[in-house]
Coordinates of C-alpha atoms in Angstrom, one line a residue:
X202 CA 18.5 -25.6 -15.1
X203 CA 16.5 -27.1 -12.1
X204 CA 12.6 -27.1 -12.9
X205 CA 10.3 -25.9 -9.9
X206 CA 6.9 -26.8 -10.4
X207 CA 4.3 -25.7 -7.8
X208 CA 0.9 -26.9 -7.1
X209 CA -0.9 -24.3 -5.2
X210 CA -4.9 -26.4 -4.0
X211 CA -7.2 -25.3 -1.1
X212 CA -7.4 -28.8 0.5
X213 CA -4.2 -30.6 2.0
X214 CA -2.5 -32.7 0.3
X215 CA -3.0 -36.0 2.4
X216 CA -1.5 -39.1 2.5
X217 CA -3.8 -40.5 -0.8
X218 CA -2.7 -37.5 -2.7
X219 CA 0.5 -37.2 -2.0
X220 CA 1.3 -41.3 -3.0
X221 CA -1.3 -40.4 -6.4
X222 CA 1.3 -37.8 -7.3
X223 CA 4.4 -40.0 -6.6
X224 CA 3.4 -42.8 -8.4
X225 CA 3.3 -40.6 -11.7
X226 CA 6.9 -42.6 -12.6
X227 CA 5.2 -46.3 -11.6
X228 CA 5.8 -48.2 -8.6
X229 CA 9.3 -49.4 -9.6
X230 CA 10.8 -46.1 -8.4
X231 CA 11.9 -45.4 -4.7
X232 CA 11.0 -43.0 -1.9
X233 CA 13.0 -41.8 0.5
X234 CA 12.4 -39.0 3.3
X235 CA 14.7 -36.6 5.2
X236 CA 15.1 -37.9 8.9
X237 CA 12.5 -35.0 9.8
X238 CA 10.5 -35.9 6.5
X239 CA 10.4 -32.0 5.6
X240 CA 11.3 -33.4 2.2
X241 CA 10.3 -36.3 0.2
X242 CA 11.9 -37.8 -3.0
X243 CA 11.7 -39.8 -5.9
X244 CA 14.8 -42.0 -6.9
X245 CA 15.0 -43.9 -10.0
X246 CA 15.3 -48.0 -9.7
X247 CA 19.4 -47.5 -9.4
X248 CA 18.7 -44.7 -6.6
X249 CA 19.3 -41.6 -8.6
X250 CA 17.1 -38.5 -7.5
X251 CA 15.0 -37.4 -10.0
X252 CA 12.6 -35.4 -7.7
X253 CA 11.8 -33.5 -4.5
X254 CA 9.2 -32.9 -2.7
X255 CA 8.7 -30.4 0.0
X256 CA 6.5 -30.5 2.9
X257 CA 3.2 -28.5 2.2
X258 CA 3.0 -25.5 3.6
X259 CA -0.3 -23.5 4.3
X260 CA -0.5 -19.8 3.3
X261 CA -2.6 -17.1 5.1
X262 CA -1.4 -13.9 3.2
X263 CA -3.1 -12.9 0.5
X264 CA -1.0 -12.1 -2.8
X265 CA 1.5 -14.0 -1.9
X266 CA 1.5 -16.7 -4.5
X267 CA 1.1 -14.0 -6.9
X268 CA 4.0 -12.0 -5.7
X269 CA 6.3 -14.6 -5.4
X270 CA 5.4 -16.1 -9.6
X271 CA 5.4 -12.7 -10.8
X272 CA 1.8 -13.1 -11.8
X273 CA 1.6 -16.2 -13.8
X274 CA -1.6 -18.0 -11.6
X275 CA -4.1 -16.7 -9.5
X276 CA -3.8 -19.0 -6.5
X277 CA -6.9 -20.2 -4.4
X278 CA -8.4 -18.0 -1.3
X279 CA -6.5 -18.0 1.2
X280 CA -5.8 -20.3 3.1
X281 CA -4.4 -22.5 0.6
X282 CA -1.6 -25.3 0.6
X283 CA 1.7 -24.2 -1.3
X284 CA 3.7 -27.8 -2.3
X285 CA 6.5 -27.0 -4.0
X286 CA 8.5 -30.0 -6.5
X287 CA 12.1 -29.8 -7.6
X288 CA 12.8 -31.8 -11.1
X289 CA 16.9 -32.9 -11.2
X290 CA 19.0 -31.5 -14.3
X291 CA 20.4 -34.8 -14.5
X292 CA 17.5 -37.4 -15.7
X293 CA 15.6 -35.8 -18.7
X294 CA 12.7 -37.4 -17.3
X295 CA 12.3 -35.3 -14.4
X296 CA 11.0 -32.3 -15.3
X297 CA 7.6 -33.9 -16.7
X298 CA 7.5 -36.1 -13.6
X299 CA 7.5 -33.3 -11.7
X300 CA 4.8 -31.9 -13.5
X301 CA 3.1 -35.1 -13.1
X302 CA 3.2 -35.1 -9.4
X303 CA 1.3 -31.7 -9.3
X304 CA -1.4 -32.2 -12.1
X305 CA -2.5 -35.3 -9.9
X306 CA -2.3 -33.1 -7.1
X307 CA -4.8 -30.4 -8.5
X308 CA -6.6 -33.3 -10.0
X309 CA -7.7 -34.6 -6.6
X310 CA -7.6 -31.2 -4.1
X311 CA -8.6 -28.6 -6.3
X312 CA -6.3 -25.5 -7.0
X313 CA -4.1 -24.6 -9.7
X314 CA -0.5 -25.1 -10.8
X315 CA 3.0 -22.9 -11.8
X316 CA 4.1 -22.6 -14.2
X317 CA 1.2 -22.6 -16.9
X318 CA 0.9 -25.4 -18.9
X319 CA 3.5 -27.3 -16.7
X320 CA 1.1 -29.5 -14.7
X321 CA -0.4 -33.1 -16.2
X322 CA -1.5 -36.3 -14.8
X323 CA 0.4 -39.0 -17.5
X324 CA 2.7 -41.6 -16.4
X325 CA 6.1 -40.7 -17.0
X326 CA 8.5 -43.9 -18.4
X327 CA 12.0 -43.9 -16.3
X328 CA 14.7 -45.9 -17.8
X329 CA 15.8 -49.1 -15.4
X330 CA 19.4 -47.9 -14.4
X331 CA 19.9 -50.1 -11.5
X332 CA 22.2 -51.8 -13.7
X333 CA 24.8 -50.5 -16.1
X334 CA 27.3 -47.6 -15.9
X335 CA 25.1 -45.1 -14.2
X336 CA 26.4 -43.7 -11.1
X337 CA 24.9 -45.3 -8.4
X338 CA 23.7 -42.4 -5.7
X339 CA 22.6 -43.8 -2.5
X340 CA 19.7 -43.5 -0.8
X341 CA 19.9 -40.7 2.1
X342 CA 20.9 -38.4 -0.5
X343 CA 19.0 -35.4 -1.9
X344 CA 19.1 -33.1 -5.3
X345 CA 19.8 -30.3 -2.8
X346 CA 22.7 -28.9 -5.3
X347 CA 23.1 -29.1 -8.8
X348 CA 26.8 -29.1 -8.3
X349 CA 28.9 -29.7 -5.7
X350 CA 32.9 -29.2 -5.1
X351 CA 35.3 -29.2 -1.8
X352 CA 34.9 -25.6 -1.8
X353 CA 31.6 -25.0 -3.7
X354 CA 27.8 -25.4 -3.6
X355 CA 25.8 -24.4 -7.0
X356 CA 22.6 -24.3 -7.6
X357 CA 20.7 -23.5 -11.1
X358 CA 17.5 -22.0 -11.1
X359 CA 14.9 -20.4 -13.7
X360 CA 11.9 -19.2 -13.1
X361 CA 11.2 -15.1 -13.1
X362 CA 11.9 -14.4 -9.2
X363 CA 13.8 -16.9 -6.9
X364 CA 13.0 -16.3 -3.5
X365 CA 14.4 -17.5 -0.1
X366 CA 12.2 -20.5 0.2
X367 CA 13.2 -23.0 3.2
X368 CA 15.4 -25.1 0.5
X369 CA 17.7 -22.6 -0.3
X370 CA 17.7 -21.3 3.6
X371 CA 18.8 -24.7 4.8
X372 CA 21.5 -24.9 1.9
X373 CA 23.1 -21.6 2.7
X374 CA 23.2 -22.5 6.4
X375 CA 24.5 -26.2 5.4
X376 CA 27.2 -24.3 3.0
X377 CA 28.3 -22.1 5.8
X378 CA 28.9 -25.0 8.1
X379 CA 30.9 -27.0 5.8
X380 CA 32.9 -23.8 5.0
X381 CA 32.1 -23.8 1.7
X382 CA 30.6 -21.0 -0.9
X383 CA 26.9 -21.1 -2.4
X384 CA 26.6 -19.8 -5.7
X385 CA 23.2 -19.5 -7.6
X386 CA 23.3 -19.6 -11.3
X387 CA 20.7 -18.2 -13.2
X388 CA 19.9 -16.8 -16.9
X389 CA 20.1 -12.9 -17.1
X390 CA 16.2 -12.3 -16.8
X391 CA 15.6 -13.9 -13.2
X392 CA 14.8 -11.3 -10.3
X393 CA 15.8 -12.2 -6.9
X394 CA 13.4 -11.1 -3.6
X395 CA 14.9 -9.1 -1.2
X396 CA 15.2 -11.4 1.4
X397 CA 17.7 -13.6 -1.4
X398 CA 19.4 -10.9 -2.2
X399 CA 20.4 -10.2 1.3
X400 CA 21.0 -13.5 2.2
X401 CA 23.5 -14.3 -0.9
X402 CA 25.4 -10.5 -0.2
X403 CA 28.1 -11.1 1.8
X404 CA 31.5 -13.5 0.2
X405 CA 31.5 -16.0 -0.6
X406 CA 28.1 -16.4 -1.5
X407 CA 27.1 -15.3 -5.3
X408 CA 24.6 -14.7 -7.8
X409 CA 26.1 -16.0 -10.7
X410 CA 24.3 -14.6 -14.5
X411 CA 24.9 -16.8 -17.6
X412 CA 25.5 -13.9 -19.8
X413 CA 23.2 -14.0 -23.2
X414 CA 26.6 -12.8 -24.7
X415 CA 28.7 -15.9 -23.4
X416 CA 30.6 -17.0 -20.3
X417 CA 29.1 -15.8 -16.8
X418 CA 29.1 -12.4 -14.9
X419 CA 28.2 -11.7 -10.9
X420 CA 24.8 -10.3 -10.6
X421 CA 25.4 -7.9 -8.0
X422 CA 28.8 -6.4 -8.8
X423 CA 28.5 -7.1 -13.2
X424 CA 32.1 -8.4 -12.2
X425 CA 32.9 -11.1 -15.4
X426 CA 33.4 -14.6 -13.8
X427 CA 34.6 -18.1 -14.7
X428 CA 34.3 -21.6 -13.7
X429 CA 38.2 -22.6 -12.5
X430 CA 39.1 -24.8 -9.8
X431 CA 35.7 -25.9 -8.6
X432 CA 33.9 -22.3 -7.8
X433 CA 33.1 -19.6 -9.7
X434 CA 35.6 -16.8 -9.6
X435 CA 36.1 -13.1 -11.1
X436 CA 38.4 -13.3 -14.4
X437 CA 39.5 -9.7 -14.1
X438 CA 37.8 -6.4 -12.9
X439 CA 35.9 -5.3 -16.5
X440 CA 32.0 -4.9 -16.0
X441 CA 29.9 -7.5 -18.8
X442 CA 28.5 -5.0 -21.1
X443 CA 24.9 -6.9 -20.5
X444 CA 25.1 -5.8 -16.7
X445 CA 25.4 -1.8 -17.9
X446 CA 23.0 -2.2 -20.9
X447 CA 19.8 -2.1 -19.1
X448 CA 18.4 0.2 -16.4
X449 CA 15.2 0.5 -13.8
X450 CA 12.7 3.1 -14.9
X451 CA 13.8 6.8 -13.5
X452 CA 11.0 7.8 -11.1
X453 CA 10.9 4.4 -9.4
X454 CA 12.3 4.5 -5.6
X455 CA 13.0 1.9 -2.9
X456 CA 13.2 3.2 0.6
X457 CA 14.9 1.5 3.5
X458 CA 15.1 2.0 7.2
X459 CA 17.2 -0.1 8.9
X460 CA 16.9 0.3 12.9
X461 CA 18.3 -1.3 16.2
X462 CA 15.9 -1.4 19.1
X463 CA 16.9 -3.0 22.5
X464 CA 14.5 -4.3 25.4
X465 CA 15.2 -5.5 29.0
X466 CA 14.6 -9.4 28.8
X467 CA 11.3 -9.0 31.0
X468 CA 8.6 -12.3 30.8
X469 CA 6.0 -10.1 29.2
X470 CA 7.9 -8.6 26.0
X471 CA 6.3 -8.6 23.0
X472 CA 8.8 -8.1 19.7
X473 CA 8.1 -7.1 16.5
X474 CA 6.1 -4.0 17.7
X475 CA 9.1 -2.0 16.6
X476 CA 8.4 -3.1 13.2
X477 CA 4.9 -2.8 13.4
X478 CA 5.1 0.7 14.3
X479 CA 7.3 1.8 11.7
X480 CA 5.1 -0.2 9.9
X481 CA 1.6 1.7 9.9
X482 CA 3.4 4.9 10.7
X483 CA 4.9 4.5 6.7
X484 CA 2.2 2.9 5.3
X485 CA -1.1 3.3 7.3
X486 CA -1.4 -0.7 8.5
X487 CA 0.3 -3.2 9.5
X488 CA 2.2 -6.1 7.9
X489 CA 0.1 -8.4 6.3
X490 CA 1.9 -11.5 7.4
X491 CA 5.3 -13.1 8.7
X492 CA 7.8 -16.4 8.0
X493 CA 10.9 -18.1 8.5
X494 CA 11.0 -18.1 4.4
X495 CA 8.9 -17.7 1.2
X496 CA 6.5 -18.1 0.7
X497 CA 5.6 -15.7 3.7
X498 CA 2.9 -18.1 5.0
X499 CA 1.7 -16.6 8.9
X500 CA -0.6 -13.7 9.4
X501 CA 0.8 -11.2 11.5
X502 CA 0.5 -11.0 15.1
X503 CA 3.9 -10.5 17.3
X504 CA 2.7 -13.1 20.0
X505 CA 3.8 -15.9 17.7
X506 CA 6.9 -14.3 16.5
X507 CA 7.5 -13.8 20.3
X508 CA 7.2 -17.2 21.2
X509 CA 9.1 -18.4 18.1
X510 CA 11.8 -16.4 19.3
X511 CA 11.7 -18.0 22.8
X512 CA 12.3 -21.1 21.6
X513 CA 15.1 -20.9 20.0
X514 CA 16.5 -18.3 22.3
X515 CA 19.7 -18.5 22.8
X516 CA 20.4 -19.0 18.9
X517 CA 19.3 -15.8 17.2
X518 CA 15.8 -15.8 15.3
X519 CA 15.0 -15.0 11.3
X520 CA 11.8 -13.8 9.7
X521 CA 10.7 -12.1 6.9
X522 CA 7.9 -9.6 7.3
X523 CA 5.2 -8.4 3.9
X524 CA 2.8 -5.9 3.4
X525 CA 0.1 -6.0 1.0
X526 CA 0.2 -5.4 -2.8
X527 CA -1.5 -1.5 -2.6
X528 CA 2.5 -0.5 -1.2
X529 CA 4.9 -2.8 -1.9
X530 CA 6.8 -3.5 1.5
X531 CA 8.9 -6.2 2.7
X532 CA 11.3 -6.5 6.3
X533 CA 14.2 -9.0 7.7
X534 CA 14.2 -9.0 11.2
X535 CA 16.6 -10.7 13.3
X536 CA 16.2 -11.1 16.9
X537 CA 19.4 -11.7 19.1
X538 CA 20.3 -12.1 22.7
X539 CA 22.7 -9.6 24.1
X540 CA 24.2 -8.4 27.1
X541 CA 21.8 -5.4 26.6
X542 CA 19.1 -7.7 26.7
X543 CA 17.1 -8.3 23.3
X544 CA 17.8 -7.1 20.5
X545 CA 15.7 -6.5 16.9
X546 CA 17.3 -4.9 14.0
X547 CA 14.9 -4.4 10.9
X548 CA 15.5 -3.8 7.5
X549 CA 12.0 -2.5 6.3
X550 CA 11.8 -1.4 2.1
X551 CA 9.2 0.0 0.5
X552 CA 8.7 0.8 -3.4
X553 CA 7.2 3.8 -4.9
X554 CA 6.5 4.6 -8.4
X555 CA 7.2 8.2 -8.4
X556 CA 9.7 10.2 -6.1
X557 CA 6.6 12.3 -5.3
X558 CA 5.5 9.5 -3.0
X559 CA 8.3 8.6 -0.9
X560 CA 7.1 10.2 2.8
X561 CA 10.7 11.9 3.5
X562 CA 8.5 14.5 6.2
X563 CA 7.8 11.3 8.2
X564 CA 11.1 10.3 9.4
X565 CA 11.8 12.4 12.1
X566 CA 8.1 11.3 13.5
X567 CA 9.0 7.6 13.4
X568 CA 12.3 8.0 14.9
X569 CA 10.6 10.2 17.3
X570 CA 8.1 6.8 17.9
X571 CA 11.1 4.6 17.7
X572 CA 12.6 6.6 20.5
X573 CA 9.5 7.0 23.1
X574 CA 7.9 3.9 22.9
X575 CA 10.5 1.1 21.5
X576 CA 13.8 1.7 22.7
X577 CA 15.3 2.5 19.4
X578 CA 19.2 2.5 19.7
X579 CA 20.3 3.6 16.1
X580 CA 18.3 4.0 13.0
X581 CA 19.7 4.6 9.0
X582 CA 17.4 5.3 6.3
X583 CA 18.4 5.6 2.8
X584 CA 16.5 5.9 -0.9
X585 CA 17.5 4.8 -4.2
X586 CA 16.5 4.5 -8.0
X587 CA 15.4 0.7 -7.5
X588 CA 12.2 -1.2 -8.6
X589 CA 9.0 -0.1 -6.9
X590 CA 7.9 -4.2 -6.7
X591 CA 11.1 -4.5 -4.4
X592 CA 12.7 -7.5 -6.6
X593 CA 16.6 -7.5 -7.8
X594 CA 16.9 -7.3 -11.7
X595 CA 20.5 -9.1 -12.9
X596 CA 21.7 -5.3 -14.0
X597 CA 23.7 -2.0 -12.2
X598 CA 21.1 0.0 -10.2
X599 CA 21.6 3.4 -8.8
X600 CA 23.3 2.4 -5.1
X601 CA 21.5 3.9 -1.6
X602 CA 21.6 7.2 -1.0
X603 CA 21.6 8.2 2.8
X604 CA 18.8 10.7 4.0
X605 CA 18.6 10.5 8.1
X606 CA 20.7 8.7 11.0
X607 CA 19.2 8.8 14.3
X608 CA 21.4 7.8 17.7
X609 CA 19.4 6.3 20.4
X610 CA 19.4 7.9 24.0
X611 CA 22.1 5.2 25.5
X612 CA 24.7 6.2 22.4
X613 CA 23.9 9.9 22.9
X614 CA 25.0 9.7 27.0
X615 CA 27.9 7.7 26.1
X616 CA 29.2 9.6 23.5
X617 CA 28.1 12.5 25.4
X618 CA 25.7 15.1 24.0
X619 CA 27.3 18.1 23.7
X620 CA 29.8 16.2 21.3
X621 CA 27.2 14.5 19.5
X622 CA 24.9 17.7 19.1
X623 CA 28.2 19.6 17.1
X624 CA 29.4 17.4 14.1
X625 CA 30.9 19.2 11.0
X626 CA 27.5 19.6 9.3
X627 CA 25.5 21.4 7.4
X628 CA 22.3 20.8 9.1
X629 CA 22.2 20.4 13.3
X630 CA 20.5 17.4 14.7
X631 CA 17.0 17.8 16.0
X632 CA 16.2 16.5 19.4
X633 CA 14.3 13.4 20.3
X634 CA 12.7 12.8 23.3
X635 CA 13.1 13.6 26.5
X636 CA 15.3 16.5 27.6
X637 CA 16.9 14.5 30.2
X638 CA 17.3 11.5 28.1
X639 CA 17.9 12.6 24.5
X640 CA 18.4 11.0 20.8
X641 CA 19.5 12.9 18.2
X642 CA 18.1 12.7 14.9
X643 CA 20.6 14.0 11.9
X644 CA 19.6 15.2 8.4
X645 CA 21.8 14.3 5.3
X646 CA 20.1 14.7 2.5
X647 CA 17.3 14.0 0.2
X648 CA 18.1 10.8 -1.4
X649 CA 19.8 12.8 -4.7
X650 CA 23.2 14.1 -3.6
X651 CA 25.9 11.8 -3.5
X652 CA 28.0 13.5 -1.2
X653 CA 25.2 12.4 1.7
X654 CA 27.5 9.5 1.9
X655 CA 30.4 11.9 2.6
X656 CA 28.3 13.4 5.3
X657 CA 27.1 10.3 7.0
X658 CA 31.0 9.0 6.9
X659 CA 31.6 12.5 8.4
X660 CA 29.0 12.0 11.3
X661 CA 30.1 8.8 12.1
X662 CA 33.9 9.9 12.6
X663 CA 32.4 12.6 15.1
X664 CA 30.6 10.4 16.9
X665 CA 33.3 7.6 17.2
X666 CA 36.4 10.1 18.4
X667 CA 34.2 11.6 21.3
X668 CA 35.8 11.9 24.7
X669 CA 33.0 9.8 25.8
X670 CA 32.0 11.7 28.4
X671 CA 28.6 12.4 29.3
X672 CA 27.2 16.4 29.2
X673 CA 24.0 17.8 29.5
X674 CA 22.1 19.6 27.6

């Protein structure tokens, strides 16, 4: 398995430090850099990688180290410098080097290191393989994959929680550019963040769990797999018995609410006050900090989320959103240019450790916010039996149940709202906003029923065989 070590130190790493920690395997090895030197690494004399090193980057949320390693160091005041080393599974020499590289680290700036007992500051012998039999790897390359096929990218991992640092984000946009699958193989007790998990959810990406029992199973589906042909790939349809054998503690709940808002491209919009208001109006403040990956490294503020997405503009814009540690609360927001204008659509989960908690009487007041002030265009939110720290274990969990849709005022007058206000159910839809210019906000049920999904598959029938004629109220 790849070996992440991590040196977490409240001063920089500068020039000096940085060479201190690569010289850990003598002078004799080589250094190379990516052409925007985002990464650096450490090649034996015949040019085989034996370690990378990301750039540094500087955290302003607090908790977030301790989040992200499950608890296993308490990291420096913020702001602190996060430098992350990867150790290859091909050279057994790597892993301590990589532990070398951040004990010298820590040694000169201060700080602390992950895992425990990892870090040290003792040269680390490499065998001479620039001659020999050794396959010769040449210089621009990097350890980014463990293995790689025509059709395939894998990566190994081990360490409690994978999250969607910058490293994996760039490999899963390089796989999908080369047309080719990523697949990330861990033991059965990793966790994945939410962010991962969403990112590795839709085929042909998978989480693939070396089963304690033998052979390999997909993390998300339990579905046994096998390596054939270069790629993992399902051996029949049976479950492993280890993805059914343990379960999430009852009372713990995960709530979601996944909206669309749309705003007129005007000079002064400001984005991510969607999220910030369903924010505080669920928790009581506001997200503690923002990133392109994790670590989530940027306090808040929407200006510089705005002006991240203006740059990039027309390509659509990332992020990942936290709150902090008293409720567990964590948002993907993707920002996209349409012929609307722009559009946000957040996926905002929060974790509760009794059922009790879980503020059901708020949704029809946020989607009421949503509506007035934000230009909400749809909105979803669902609850299910999941972990109240918001990670993915490698076993079945309860899926989402549906509790509330809302439709946004444009989609009400074009589906016409005396159409929309009469679907087959139960409950009728209570009315948002202006009686001119409507939503409509639909119960469908507590979070406990399964048939909700029956009556949100109902709704959206209704809604998509309209005449599509406009009525008023």
């Amino acid at each position: 398995m790849t070996k992440d070590v991590i040196a977490l130190t409240p001063k920089m790493p500068d020039t000096r430090s940085l060479l201190a920690g690569l010289h850990a395997g003598g002078p004799e090895l080589s250094l190379t850099a990516t052409d925007d030197g985002a990464v650096l690494q450490l090649c034996t004399p015949g040019r085989r990688p034996l370690v990378s090193v990301e750039a540094p980057v500087l955290v302003h949320v607090p908790g977030e180290a301790e989040r992200l390693l499950d608890f296993q160091v308490t990291a420096p005041d913020v702001p602190f410098w996060w430098t992350e080393t990867r150790a290859s599974t091909a050279v057994p020499e790597a892993e301590p080097l990589a532990g070398s590289v951040c004990g010298r680290l820590t040694m000169l700036l201060g700080g602390t290191s992950w895992p425990p007992g990892a870090a040290h500051t003792a040269h680390v012998p490499i065998p001479d393989d620039s001659t020999g039999d050794q396959p010769q790897t040449p210089a621009s390359a990097l350890p980014i994959v463990d293995v790689l096929t025509d059709s395939t990218a894998v990566v190994l991992a081990d360490r409690p929680l994978v999250p969607l640092t910058a490293w994996l984000s760039d490999i899963l946009r390089t796989t999908a550019q080369t047309n080719r699958a990523f697949h990330l193989v861990t033991p059965s007790h990793v966790r994945l963040t939410l962010p991962l998990r969403t990112a590795l959810g839709g085929a042909p990406n998978r989480w693939v769990i070396q089963n304690p029992a033998g052979g390999y199973y997909d993390g998300l589906s339990g579905v046994r797999l096998a390596w054939r042909d270069g790629t993992f790939a399902p051996t029949d349809t049976t479950v492993a018995d280890a993805f059914t054998a343990a379960s999430t503690p009852a009372d713990q709940r995960q709530l979601t609410v996944s909206f669309r808002t749309v705003h007129a491209p005007e000079t002064d919009l400001v984005l991510g006050r969607a999220l910030e208001a369903a924010w505080r109006h669920l928790t009581g403040t506001a997200p503690t900090g923002w990133g392109t990956a994790e670590p989530v490294n940027l306090p808040w503020p929407p200006r510089q989320l705005t002006d991240l997405a203006r740059d990039r503009s027309p390509a659509p814009t990332h992020v990942i959103a936290i709150g902090n540690s008293d409720r567990p609360a964590i948002a993907t927001h993707r920002i996209t240019r349409t012929t609307a204008g722009v559009a946000e659509d957040a996926t905002l989960t929060l974790g509760y450790a009794t059922p009790a908690e879980v503020p059901l009487s708020a949704l029809e007041s946020l989607a009421a916010t949503l509506v007035s002030s934000h230009g909400l265009t749809t909105m979803l939110t669902t609850l299910r039996n999941g972990r109240t720290d918001l990670t993915l274990p490698a076993h079945l969990e309860a899926p989402p149940l549906p509790v509330s849709f809302t439709l946004g005022p444009r989609d009400v007058r074009a589906v016409g709202l005396t159409h929309a206000r009469r679907p087959p159910l139960a409950a009728k839809p209570r009315q948002l906003g202006s009686s001119s210019y409507p939503a409509l906000h639909y119960l469908l049920g507590d979070g406990s029923d399964a048939e909700a999904w029956a009556a949100l598959q109902t709704l959206t029938s209704h809604l998509k065989n309209s005449p599509g004629v406009a009525s008023s109220a």
